[in-house]
PDB file of C-alpha atoms and ligand atoms in Angstrom:
ATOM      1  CA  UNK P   1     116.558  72.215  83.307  1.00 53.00           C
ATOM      2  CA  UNK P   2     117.264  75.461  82.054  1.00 61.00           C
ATOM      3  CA  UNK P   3     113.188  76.822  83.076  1.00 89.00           C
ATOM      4  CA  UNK P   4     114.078  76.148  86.567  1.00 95.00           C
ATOM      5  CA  UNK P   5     114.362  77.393  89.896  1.00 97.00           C
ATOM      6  CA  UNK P   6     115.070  75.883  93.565  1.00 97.00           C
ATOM      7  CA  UNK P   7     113.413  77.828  96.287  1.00 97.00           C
ATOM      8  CA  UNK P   8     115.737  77.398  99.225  1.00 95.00           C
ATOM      9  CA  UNK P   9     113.799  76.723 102.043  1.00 92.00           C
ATOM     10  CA  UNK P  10     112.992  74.118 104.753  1.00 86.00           C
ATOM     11  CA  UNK P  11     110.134  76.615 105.676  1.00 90.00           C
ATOM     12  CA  UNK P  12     106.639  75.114 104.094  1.00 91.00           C
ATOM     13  CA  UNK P  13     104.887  78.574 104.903  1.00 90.00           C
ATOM     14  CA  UNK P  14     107.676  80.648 102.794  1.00 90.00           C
ATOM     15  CA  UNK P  15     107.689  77.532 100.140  1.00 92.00           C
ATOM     16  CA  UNK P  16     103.846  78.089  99.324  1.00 91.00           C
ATOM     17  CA  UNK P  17     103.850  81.877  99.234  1.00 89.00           C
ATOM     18  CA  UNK P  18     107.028  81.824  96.707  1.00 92.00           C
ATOM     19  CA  UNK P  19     104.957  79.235  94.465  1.00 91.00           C
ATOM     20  CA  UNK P  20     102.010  81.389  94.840  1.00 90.00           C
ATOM     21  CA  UNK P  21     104.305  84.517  93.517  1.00 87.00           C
ATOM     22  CA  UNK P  22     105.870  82.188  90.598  1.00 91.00           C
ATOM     23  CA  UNK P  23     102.568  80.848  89.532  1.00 91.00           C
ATOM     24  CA  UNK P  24     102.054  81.010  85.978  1.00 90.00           C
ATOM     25  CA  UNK P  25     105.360  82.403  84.869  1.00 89.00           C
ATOM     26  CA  UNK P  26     106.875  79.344  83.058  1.00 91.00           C
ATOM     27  CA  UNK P  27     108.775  78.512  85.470  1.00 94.00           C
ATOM     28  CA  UNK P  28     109.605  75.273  87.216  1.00 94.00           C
ATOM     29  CA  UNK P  29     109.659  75.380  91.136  1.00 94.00           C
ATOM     30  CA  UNK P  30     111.275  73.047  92.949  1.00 95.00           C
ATOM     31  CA  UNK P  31     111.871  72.935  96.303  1.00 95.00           C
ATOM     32  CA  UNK P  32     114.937  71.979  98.696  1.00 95.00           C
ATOM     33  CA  UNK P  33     112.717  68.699  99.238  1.00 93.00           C
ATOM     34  CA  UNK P  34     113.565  67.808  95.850  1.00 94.00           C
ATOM     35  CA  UNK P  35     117.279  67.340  96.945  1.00 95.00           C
ATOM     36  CA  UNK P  36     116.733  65.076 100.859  1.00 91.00           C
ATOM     37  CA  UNK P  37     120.487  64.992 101.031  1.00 91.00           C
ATOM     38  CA  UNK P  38     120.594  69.296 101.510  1.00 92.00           C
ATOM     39  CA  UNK P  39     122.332  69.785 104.571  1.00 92.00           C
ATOM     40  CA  UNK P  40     120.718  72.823 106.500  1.00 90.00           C
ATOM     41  CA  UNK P  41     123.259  76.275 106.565  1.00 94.00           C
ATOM     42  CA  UNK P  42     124.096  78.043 109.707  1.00 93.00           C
ATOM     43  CA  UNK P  43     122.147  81.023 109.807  1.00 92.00           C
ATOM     44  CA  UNK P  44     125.206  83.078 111.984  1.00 94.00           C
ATOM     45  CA  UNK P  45     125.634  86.149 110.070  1.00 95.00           C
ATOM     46  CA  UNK P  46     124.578  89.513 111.366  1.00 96.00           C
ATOM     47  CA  UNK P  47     122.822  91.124 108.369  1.00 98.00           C
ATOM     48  CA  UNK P  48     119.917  89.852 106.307  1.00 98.00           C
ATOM     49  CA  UNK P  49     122.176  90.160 103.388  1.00 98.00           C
ATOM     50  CA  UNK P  50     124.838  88.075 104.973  1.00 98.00           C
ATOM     51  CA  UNK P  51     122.708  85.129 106.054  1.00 97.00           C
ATOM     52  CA  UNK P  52     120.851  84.797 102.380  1.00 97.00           C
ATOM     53  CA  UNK P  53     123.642  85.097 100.241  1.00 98.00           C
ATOM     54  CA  UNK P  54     125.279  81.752 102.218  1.00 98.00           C
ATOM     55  CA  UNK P  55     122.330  79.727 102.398  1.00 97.00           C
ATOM     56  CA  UNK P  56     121.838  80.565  98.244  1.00 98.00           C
ATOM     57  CA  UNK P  57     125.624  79.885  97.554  1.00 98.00           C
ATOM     58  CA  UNK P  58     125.332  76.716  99.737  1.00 98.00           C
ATOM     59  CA  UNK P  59     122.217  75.591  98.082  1.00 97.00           C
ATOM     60  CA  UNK P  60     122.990  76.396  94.499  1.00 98.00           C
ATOM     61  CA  UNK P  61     126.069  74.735  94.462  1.00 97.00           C
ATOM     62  CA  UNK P  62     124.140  71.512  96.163  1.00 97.00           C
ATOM     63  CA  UNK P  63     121.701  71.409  93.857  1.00 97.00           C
ATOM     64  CA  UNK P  64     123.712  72.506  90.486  1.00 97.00           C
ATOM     65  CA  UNK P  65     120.293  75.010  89.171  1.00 97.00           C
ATOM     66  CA  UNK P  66     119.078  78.495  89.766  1.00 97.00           C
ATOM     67  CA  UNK P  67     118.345  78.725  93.507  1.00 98.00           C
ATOM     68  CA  UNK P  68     116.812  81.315  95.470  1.00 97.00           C
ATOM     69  CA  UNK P  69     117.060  81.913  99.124  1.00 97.00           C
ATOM     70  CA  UNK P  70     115.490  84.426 101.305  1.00 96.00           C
ATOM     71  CA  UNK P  71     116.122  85.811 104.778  1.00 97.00           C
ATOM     72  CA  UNK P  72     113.310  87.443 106.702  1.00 97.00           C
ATOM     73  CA  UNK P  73     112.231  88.724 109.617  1.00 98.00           C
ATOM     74  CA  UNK P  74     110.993  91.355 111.779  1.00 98.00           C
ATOM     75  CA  UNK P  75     112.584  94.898 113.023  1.00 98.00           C
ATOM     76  CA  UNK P  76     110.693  96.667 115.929  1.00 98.00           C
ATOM     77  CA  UNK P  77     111.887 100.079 116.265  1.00 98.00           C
ATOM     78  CA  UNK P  78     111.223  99.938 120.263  1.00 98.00           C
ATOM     79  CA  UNK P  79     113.150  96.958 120.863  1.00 98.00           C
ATOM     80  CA  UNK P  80     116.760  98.837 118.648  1.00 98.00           C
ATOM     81  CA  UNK P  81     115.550  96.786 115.552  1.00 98.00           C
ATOM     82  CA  UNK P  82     115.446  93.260 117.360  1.00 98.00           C
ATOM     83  CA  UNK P  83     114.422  90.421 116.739  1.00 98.00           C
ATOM     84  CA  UNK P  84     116.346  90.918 113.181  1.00 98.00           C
ATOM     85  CA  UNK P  85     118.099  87.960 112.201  1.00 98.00           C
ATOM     86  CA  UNK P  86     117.607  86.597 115.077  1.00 97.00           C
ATOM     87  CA  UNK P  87     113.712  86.469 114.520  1.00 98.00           C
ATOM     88  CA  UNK P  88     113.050  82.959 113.945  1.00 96.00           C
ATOM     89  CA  UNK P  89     114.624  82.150 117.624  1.00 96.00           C
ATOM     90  CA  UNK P  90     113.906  85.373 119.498  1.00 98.00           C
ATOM     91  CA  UNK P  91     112.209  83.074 122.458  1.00 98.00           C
ATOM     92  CA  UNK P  92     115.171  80.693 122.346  1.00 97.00           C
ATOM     93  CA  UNK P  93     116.261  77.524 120.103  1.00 95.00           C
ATOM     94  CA  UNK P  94     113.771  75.369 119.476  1.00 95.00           C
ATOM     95  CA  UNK P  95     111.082  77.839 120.381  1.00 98.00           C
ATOM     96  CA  UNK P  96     107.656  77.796 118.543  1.00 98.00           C
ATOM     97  CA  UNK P  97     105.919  81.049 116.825  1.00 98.00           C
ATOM     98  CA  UNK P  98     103.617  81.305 119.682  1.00 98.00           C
ATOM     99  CA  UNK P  99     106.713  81.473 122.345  1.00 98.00           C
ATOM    100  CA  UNK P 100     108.109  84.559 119.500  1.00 98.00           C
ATOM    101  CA  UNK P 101     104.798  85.849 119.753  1.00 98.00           C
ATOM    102  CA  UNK P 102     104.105  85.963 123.535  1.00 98.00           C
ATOM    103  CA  UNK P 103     107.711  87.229 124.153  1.00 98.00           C
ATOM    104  CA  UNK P 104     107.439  90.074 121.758  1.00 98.00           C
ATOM    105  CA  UNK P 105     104.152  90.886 122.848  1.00 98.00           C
ATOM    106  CA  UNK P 106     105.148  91.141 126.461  1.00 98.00           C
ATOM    107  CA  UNK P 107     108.397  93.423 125.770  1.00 98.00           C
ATOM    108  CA  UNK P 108     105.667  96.008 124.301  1.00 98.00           C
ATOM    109  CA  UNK P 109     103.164  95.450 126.871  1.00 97.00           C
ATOM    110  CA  UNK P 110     102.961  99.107 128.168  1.00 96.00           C
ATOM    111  CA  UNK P 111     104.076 100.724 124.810  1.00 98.00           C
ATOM    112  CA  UNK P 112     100.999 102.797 123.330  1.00 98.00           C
ATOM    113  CA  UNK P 113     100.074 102.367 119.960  1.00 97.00           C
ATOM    114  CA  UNK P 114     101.952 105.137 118.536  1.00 97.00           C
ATOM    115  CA  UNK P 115     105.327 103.541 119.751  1.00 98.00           C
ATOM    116  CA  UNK P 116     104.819  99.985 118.094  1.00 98.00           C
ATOM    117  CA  UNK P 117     106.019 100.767 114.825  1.00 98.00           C
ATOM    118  CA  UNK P 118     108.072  97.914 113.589  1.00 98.00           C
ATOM    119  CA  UNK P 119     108.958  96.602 109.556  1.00 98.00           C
ATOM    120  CA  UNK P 120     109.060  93.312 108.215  1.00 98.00           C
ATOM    121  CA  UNK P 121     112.310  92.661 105.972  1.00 98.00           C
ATOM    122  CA  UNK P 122     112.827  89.934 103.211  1.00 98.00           C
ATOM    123  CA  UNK P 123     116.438  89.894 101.288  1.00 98.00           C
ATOM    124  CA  UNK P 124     116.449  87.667  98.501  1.00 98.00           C
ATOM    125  CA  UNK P 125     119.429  85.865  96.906  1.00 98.00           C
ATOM    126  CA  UNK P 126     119.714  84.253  93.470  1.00 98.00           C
ATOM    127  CA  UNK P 127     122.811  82.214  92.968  1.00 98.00           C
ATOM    128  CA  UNK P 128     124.037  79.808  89.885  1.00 97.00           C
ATOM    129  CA  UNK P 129     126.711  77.680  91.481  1.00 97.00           C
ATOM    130  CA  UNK P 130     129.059  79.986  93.260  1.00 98.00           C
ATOM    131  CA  UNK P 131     127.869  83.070  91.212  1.00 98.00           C
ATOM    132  CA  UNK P 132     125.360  85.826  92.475  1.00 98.00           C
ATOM    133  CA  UNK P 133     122.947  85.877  89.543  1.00 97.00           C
ATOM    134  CA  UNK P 134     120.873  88.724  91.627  1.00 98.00           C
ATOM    135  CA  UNK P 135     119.043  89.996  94.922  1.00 98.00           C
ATOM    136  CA  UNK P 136     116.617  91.902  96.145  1.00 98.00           C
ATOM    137  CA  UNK P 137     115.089  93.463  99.095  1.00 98.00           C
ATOM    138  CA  UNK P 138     111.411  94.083 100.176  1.00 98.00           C
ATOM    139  CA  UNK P 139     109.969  95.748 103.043  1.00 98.00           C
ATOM    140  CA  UNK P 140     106.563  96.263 104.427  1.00 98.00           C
ATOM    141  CA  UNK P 141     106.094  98.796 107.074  1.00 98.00           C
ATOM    142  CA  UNK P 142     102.958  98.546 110.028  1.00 98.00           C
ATOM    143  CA  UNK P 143     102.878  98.138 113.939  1.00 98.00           C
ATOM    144  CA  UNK P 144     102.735  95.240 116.370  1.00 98.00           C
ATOM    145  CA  UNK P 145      98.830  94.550 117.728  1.00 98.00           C
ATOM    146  CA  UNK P 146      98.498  94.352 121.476  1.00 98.00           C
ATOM    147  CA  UNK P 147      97.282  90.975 120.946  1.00 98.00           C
ATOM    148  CA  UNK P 148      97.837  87.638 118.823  1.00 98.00           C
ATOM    149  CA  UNK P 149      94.988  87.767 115.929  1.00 98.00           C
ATOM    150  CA  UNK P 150      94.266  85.440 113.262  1.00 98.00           C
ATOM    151  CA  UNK P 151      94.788  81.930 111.849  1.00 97.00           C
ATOM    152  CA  UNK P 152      96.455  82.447 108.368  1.00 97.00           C
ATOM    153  CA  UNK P 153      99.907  82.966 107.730  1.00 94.00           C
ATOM    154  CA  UNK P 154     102.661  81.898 110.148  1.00 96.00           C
ATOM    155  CA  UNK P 155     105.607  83.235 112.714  1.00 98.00           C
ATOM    156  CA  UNK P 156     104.754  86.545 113.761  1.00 98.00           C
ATOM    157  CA  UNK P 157     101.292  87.048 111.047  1.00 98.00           C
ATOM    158  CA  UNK P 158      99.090  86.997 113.928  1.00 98.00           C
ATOM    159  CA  UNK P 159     100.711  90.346 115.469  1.00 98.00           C
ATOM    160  CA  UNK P 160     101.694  92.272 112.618  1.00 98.00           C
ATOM    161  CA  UNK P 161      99.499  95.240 111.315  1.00 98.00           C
ATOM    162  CA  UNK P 162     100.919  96.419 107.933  1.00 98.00           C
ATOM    163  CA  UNK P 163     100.354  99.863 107.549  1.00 98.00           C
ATOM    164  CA  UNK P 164      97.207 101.439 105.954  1.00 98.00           C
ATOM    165  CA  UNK P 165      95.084  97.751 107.571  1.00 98.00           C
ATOM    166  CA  UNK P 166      93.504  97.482 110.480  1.00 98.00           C
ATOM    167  CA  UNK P 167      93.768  93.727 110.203  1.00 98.00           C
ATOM    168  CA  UNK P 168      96.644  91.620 111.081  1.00 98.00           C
ATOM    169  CA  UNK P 169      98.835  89.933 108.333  1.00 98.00           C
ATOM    170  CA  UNK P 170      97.419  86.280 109.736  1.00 98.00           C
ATOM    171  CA  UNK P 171      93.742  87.912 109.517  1.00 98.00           C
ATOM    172  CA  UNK P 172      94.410  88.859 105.526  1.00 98.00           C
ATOM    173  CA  UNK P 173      94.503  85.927 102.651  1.00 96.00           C
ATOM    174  CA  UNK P 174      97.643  84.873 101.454  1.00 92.00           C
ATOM    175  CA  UNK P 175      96.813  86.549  97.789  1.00 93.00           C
ATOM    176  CA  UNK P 176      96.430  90.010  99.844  1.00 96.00           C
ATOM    177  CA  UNK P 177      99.075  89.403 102.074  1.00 96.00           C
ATOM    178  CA  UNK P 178     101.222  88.514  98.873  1.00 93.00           C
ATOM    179  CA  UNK P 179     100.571  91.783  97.147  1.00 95.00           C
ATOM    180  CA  UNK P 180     101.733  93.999 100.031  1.00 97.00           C
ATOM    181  CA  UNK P 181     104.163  91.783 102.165  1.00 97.00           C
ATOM    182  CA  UNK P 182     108.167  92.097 102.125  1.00 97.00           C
ATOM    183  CA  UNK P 183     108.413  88.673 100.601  1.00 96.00           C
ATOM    184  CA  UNK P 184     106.096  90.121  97.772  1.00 95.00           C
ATOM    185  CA  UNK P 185     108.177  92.844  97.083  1.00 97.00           C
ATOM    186  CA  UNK P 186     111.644  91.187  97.146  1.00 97.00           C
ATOM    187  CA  UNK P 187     109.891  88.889  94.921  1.00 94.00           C
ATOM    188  CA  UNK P 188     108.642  91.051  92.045  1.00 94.00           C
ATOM    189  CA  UNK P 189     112.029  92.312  91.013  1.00 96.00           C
ATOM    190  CA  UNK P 190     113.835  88.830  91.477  1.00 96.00           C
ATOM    191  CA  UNK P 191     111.365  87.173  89.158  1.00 95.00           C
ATOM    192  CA  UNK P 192     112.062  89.569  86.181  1.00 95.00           C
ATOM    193  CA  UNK P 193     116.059  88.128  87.683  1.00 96.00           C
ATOM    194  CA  UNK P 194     114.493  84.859  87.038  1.00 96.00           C
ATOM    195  CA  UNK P 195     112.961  85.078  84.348  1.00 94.00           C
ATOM    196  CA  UNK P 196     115.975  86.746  82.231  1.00 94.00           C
ATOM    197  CA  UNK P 197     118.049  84.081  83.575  1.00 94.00           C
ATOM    198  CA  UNK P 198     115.432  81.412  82.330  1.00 91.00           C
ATOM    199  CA  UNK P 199     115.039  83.518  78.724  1.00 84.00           C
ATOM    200  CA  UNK P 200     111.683  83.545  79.461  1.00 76.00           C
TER     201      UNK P 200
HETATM  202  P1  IMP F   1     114.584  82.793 108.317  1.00 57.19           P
HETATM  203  O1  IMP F   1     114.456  83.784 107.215  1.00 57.19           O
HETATM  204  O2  IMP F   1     114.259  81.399 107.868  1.00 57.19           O
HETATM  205  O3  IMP F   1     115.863  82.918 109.041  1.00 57.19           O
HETATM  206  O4  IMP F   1     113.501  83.072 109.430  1.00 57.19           O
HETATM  207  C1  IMP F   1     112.703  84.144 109.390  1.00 57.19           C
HETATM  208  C2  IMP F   1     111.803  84.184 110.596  1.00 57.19           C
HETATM  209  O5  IMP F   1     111.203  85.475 110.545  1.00 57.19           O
HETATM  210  C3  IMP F   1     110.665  83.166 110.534  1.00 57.19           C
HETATM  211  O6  IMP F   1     110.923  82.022 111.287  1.00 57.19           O
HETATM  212  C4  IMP F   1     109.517  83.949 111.131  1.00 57.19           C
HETATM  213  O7  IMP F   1     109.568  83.896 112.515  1.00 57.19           O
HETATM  214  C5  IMP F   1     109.830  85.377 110.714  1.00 57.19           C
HETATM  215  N1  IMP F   1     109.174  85.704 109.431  1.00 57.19           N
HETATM  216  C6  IMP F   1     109.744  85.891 108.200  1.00 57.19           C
HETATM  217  N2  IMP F   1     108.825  86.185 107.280  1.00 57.19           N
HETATM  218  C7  IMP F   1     107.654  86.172 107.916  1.00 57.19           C
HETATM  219  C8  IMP F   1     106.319  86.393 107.486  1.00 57.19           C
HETATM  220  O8  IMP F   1     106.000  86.617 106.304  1.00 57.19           O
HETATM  221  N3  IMP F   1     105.392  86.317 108.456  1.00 57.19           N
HETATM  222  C9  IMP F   1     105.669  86.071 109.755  1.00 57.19           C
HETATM  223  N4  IMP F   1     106.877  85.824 110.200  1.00 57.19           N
HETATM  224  C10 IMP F   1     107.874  85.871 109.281  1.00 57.19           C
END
């Protein structure tokens, strides 16, 4: 059990681009379906950093191996860094990606090009029961499209524009998206995290 890590996340579209990253390397993935009995964690912290170090703690001591946790999400300079934290619900509990989508795209809906700039953030936590084995943080900067484009990807991929594209993040494959996205980057150094841990 020692070769293994737990990717902490209910979210299938976050599972498959962490297996993507983790191909290959030795390592075995398991998921938080592995353990049914995984009680979901209050996402109610204010900073990125916050929120994944709990749901990591809470999951690593649950399932008793290396788990890894990420929070995400999306900071638009025009809106005072919102939606944040508060990204996957910015339309309201139970709201889909389209209702984020619409709702974001209507708050810009007079603001030119030049004044769309926004980031997408991914913090990463690596706990070992109730120790911090590691972290680390990735961010991709672009702009928000005045319209929802593209089928890949999911939440807020179809109106994201990562800088130096002209395509959205739901218009590029998942290996391209991989290479430059936050989760990408936050990825990279935690898997050399990993992969110590795992004397790999
Ligand atoms: P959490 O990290 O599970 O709290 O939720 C992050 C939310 O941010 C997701 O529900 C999405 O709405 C959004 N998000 C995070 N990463 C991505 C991404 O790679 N593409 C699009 N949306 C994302």
């Amino acid at each position: 059990m020692k070769h293994t890590v737990v990717i902490g996340t209910k979210n299938k579209n976050k599972l498959k681009e962490f297996q993507a990253l983790l191909r290959g390397s030795g390592v075995r993935v398991l998921s938080l379906k592995d353990f049914p009995g995984c009680k979901d964690v209050k996402e109610d912290g204010k900073t990125f950093e916050a929120n994944t170090r709990k749901k990591a703690r809470a999951y690593a001591i649950h399932t008793g191996l290396l788990t890894l946790a990420d929070d995400s999400g999306l900071v638009v300079r025009r809106l005072k860094g919102k939606p944040g934290v508060y990204s996957a619900r910015f339309a309201g509990i139970g709201c889909t990606y389209r209702d984020n989508n619409r709702k974001l795209l209507r708050l810009l809906k007079h603001v030119p090009a030049s004044k769309r700039k926004a980031k997408f953030v991914s913090v990463i936590a690596l706990f070992y029961g109730k120790k911090c084995v590691g972290g680390a943080r990735g961010e991709c900067r672009g702009r928000i499209a005045f319209e929802e484009r593209g089928r890949n990807g999911f939440g807020y991929d179809p109106v994201f524009i990562p800088a130096g594209f002209s395509k959205t993040y739901a218009e590029l494959s998942r290996e391209t998206k991989n290479k430059i996205s936050h989760r990408g980057k936050a990825l990279r150094p935690a898997k050399k995290i990993i992969l110590k841990f795992c004397r790999i």
